[in-house]
Tab-separated table of C-alpha atoms and ligand atoms in Angstrom:
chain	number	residue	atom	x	y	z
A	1	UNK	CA	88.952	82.065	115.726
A	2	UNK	CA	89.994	83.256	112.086
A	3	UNK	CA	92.957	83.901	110.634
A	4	UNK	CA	93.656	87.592	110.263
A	5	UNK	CA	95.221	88.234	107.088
A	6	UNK	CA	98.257	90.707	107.086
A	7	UNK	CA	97.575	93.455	104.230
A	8	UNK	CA	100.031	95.116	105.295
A	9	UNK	CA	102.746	92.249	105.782
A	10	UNK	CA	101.382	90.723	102.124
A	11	UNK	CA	102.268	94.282	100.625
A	12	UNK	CA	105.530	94.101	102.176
A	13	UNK	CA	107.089	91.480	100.971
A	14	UNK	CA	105.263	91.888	97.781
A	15	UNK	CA	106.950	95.518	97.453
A	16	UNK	CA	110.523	94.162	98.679
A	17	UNK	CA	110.039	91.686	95.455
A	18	UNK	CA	108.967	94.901	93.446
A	19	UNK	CA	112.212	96.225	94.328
A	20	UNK	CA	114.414	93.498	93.483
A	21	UNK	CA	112.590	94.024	90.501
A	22	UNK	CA	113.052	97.963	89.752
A	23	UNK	CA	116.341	97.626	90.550
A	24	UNK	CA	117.188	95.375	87.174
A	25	UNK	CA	115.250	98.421	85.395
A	26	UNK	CA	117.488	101.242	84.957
A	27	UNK	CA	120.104	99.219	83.335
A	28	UNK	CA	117.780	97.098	80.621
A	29	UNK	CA	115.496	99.995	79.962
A	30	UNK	CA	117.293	102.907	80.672
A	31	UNK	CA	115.358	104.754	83.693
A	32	UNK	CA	113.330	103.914	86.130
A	33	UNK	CA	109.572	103.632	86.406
A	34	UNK	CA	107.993	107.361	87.129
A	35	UNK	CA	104.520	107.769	89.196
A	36	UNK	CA	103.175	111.674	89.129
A	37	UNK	CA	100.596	112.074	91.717
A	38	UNK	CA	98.477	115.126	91.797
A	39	UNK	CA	97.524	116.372	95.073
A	40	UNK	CA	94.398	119.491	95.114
A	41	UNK	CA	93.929	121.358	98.397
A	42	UNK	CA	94.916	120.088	102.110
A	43	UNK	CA	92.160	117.264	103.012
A	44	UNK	CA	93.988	115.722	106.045
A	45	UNK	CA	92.450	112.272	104.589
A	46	UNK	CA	94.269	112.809	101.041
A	47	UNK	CA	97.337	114.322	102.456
A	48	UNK	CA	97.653	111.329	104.184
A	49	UNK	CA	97.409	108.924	100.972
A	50	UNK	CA	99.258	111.069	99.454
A	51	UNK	CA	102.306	110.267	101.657
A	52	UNK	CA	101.402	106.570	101.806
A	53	UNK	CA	102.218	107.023	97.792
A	54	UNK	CA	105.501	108.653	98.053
A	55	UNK	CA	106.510	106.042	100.989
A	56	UNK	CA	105.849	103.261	98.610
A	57	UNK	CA	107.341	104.299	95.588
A	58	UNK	CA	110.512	105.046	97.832
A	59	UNK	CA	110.484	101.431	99.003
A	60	UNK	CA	110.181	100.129	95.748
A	61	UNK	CA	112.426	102.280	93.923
A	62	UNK	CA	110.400	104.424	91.422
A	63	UNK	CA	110.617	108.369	90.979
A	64	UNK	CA	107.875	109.943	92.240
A	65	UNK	CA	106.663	113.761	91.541
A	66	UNK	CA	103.966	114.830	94.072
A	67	UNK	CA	102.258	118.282	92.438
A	68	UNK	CA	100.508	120.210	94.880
A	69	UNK	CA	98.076	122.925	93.943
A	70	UNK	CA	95.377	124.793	96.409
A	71	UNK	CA	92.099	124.107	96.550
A	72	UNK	CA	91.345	127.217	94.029
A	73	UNK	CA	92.536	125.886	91.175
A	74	UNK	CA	90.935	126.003	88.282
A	75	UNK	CA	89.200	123.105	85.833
A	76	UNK	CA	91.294	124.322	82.911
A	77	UNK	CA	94.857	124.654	85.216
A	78	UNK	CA	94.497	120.618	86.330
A	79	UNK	CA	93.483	119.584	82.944
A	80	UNK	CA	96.274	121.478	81.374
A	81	UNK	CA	99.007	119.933	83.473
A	82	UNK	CA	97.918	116.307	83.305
A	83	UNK	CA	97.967	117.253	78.942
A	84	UNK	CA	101.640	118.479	79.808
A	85	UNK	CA	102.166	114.859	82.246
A	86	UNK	CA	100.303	113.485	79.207
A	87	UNK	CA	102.776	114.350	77.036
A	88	UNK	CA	106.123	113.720	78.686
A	89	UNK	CA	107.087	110.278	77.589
A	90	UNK	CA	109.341	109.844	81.117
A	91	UNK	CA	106.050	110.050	83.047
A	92	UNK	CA	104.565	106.677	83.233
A	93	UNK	CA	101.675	106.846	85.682
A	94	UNK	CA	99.237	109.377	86.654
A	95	UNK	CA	96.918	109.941	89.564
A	96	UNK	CA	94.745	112.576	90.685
A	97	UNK	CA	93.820	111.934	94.417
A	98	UNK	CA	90.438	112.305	94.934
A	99	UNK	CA	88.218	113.926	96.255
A	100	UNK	CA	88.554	117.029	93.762
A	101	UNK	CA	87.261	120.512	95.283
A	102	UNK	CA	83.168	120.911	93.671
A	103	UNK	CA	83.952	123.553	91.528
A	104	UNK	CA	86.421	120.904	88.986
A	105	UNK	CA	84.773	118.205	87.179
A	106	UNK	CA	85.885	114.955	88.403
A	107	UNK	CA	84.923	112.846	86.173
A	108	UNK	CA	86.417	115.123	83.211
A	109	UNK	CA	90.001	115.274	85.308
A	110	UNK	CA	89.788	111.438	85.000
A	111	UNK	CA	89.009	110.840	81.788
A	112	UNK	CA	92.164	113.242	80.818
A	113	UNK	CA	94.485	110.790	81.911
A	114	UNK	CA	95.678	108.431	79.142
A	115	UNK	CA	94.891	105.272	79.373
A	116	UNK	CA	97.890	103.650	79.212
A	117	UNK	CA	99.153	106.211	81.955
A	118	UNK	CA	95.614	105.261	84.031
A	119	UNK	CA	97.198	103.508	87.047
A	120	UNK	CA	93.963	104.172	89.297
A	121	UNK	CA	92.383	101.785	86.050
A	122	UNK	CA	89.364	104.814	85.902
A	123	UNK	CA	89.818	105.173	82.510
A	124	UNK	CA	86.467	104.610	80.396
A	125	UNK	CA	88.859	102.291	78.056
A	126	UNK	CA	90.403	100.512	81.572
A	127	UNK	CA	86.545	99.865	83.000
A	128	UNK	CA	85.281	98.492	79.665
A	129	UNK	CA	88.412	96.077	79.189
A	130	UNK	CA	87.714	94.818	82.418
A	131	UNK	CA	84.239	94.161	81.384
A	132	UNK	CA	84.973	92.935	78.420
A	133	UNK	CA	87.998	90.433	79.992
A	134	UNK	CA	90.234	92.612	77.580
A	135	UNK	CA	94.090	93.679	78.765
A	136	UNK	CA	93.762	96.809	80.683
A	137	UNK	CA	94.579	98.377	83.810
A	138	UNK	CA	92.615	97.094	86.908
A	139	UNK	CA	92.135	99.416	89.723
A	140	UNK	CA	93.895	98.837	92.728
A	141	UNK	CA	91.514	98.471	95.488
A	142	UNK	CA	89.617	95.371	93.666
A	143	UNK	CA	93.054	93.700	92.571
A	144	UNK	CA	94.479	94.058	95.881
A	145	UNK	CA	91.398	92.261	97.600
A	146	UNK	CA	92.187	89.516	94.827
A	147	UNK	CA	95.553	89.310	95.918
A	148	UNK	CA	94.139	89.086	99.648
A	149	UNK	CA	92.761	85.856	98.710
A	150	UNK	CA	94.981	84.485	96.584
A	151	UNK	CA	97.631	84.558	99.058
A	152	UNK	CA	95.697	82.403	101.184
A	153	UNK	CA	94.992	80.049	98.288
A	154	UNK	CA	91.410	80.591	98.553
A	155	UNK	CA	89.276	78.237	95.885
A	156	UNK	CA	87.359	80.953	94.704
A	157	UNK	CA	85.262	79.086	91.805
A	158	UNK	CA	81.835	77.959	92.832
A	159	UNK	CA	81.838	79.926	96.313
A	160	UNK	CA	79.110	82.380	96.748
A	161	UNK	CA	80.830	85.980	97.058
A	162	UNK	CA	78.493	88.417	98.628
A	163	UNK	CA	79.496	92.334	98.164
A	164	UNK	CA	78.038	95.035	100.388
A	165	UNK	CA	78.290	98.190	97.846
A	166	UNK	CA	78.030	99.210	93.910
A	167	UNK	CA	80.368	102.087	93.542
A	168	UNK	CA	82.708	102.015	90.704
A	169	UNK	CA	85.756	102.375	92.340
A	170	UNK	CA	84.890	98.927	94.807
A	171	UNK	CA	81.610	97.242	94.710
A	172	UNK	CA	81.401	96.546	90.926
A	173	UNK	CA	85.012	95.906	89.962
A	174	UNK	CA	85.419	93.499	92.476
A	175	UNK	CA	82.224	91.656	92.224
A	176	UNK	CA	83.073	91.335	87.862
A	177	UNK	CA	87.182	89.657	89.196
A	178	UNK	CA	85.236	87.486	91.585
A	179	UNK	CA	82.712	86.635	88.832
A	180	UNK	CA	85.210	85.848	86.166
A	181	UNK	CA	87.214	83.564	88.932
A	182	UNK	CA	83.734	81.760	88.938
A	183	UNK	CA	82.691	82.559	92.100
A	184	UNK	CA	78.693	83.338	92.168
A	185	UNK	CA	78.386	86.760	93.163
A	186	UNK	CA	75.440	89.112	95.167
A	187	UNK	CA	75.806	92.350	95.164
A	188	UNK	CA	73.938	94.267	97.620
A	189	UNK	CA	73.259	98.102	98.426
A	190	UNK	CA	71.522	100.522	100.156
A	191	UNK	CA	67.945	99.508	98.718
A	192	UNK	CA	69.021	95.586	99.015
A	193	UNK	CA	66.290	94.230	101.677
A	194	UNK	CA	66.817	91.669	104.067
A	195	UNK	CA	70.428	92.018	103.863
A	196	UNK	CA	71.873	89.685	106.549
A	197	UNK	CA	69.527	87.096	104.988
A	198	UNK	CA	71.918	87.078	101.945
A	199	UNK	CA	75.134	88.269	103.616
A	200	UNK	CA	74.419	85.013	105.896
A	201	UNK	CA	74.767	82.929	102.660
A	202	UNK	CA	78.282	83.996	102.131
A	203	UNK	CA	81.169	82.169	101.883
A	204	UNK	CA	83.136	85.291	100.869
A	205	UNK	CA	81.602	88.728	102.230
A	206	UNK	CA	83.094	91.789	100.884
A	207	UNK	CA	82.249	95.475	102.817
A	208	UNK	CA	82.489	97.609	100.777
A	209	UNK	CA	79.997	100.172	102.382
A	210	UNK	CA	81.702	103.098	104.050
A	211	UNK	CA	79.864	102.758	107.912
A	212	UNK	CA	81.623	101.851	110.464
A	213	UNK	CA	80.822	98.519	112.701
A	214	UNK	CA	78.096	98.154	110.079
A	215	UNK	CA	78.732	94.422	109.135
A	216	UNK	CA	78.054	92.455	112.742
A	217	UNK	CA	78.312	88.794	114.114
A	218	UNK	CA	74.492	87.570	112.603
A	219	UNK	CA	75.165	89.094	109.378
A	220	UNK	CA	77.953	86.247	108.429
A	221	UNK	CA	77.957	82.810	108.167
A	222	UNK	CA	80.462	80.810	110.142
A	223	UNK	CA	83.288	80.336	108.478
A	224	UNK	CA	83.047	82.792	106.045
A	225	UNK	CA	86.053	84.748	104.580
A	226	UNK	CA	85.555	88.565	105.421
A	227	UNK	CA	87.344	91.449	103.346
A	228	UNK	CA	86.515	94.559	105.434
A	229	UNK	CA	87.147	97.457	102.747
A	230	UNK	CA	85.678	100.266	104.581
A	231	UNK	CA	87.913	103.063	106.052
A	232	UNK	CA	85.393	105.170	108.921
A	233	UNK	CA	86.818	107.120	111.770
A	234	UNK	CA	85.111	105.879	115.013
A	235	UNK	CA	83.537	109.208	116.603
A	236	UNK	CA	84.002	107.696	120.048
A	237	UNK	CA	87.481	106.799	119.987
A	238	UNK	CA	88.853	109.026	116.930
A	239	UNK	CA	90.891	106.101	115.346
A	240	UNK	CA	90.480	104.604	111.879
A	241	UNK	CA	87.759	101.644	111.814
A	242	UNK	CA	86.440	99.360	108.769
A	243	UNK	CA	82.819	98.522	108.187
A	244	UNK	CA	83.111	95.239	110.318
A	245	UNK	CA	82.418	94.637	113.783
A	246	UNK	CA	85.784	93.159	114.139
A	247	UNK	CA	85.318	91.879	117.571
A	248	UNK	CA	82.094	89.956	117.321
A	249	UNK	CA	82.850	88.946	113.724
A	250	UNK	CA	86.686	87.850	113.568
A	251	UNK	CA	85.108	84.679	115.943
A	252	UNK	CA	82.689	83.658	113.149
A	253	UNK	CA	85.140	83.813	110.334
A	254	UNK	CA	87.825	81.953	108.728
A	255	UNK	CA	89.507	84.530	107.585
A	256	UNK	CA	89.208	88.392	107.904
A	257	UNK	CA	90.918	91.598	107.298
A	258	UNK	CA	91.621	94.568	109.651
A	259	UNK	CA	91.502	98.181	109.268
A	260	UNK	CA	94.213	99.359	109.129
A	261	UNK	CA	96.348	96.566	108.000
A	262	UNK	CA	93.958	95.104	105.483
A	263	UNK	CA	92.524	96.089	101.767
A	264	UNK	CA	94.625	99.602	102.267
A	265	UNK	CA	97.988	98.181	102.449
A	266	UNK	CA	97.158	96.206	99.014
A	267	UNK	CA	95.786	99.303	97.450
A	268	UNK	CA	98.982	101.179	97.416
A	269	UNK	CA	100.841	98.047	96.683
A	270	UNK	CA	98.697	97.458	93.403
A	271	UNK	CA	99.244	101.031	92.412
A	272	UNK	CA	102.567	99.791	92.308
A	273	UNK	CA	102.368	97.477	90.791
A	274	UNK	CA	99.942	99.003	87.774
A	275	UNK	CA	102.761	101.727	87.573
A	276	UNK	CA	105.306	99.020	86.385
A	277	UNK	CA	102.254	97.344	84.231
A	278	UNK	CA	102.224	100.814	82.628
A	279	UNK	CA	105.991	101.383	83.064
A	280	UNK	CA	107.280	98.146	80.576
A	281	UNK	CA	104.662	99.250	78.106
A	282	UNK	CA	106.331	102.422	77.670
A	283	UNK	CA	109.488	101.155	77.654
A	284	UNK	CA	108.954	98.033	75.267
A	285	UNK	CA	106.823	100.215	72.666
B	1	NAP	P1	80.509	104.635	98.141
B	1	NAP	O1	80.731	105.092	96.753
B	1	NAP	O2	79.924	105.567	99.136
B	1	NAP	O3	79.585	103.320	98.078
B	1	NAP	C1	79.058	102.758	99.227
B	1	NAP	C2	78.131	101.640	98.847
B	1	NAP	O4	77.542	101.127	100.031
B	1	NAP	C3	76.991	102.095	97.924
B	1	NAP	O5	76.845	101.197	96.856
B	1	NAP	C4	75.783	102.080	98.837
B	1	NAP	O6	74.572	101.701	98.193
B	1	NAP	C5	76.157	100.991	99.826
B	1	NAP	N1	75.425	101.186	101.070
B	1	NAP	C6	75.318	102.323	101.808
B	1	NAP	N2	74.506	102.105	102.862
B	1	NAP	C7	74.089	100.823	102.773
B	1	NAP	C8	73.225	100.016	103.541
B	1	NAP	N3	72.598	100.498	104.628
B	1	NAP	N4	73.024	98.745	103.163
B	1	NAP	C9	73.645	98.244	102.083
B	1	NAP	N5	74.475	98.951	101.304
B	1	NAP	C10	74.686	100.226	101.632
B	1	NAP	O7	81.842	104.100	98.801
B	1	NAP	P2	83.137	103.402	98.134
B	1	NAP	O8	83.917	104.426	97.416
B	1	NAP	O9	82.743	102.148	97.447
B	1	NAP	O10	83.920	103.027	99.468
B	1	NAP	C11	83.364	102.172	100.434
B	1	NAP	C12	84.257	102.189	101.659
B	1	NAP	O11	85.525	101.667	101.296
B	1	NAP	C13	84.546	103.585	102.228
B	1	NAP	O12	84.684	103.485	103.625
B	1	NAP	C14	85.877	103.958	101.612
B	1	NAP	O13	86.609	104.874	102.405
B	1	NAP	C15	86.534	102.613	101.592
B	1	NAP	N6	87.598	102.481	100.586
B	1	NAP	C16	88.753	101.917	100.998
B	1	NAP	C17	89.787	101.730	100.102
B	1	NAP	C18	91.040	101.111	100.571
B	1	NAP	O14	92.013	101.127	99.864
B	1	NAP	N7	91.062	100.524	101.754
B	1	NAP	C19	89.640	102.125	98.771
B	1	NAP	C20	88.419	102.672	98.359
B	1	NAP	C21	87.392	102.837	99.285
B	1	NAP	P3	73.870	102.636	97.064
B	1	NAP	O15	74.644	102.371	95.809
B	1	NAP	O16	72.492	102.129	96.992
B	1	NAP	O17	73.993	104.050	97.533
């Protein structure tokens, strides 16, 4: 039987420790760290981050501006108000939830945020510090499965990581932390052959894939330690599912994470804590 790791217990205390800290803020800096999140149209899914957001910055302590706009808005309108978010120095994180409506430029919406305002770490200059093992702002979904190990003292180094998925928001950031923590990493994807031949030879699988009940019982080695980072809705029973059989696999495993309950918790929490990353910047330039 493996232990099931807690996300969301890990983010809890982790955020009551955030607030200690926020609460020392106002009087050595002056205010209070600020998170604008920028919310397009009414996709139940993003509506429903969205609120996660607001609920954690309330826990920890930060202000928190939510901008809603309709689905119809155009390019030029988003772009012009993260320049204006851009611009006001009392503003210390920005995020656009995605996915953006087809009609607005993703990519360009991103890439509008400053930098040092990044907190999703999408920035070209946030990706290429973390390739280059240069400061910058790590996105949160990688750092919080990095946290999920850490807090069970895993010994990373010289453990073969495997990671089902390549997208730049998962599969590659966390396979370059686990890489520079020395693990040996595979990545697979969806033209990876054989794959439970190589997700077998994990000691540390990752799903990162986006299908639910995709990862089952003779893809994993026993003993393995399983981050399940997919969030599916299963058709049959309408509730929120990761991309691991959980049944079959929690068994085989040492360790494994639940949806919900697992990565997501840690996600939000590492926004968090990227917002005060970008927060004492400001405040100590
Ligand atoms: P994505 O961009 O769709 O990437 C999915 C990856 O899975 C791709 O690299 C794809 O390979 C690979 N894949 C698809 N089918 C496969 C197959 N049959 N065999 C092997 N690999 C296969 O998704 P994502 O943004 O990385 O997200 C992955 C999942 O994590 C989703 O369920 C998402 O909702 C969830 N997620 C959760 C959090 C959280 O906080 N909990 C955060 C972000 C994402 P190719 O590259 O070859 O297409």
């Amino acid at each position: 039987m493996a232990v099931v790791i807690s996300g969301k217990e890990l983010a809890k205390s982790k955020k009551i420790r955030m607030a200690e800290e926020v609460k020392g803020f106002e009087q050595a800096y002056g205010r209070l760290p600020h998170l604008a999140v920028i919310l397009v149209g009414e996709d139940p899914g993003s509506v429903s981050y969205v609120k996660g957001k607001e609920k954690a910055c309330e826990e920890v302590g930060f202000i928190n501006t939510t901008i809603r706009k309709p689905d119809t808005i155009s390019e030029e309108e988003l772009l012009n108000i993260i320049d204006s978010l851009n611009k006001d120095n009392l503003v210390d994180g920005i995020l656009v939830q995605l996915p953006l409506p087809k009609h607005i430029h993703s990519e360009k919406v991103i890439q509008a945020i400053r930098k040092d305002k990044d907190v999703d770490g999408f920035h070209f200059a946030n990706v290429a510090s973390l390739y280059l093992k240069q400061p910058g702002i790590v996105s949160c979904t990688p750092k919080g499965i990095l946290e999920i190990l850490d807090s069970i003292s895993y010994p990373i180094e010289g453990k073969h990581a495997v990671v089902i998925g390549r997208s730049n928001i998962v599969g590659m950031p966390v396979s370059k932390l686990l890489l520079d923590r020395n693990a040996t990493v595979t990545i697979c994807h969806s033209r990876t052959k054989d794959l439970a031949s190589i997700t077998r030879q994990a000691d540390i699988l990752v799903a990162a894939v986006g299908r639910a009940n995709f990862v089952t019982a003779d893809m994993v080695k026993d003993g393995a330690v399983v981050i399940d980072v997919g969030v599916n809705r299963n058709l049959e029973t309408n509730k929120l599912c990761g991309d691991v059989k959980f049944a079959e696999v929690e068994p085989k495993a040492s360790y494994i994470t639940k949806v919900p309950g697992g990565v997501g918790p840690m996600t939000i929490c590492c926004l968090m804590e990227n917002t005060i990353e970008c927060y004492l910047k400001h405040v100590k330039e």
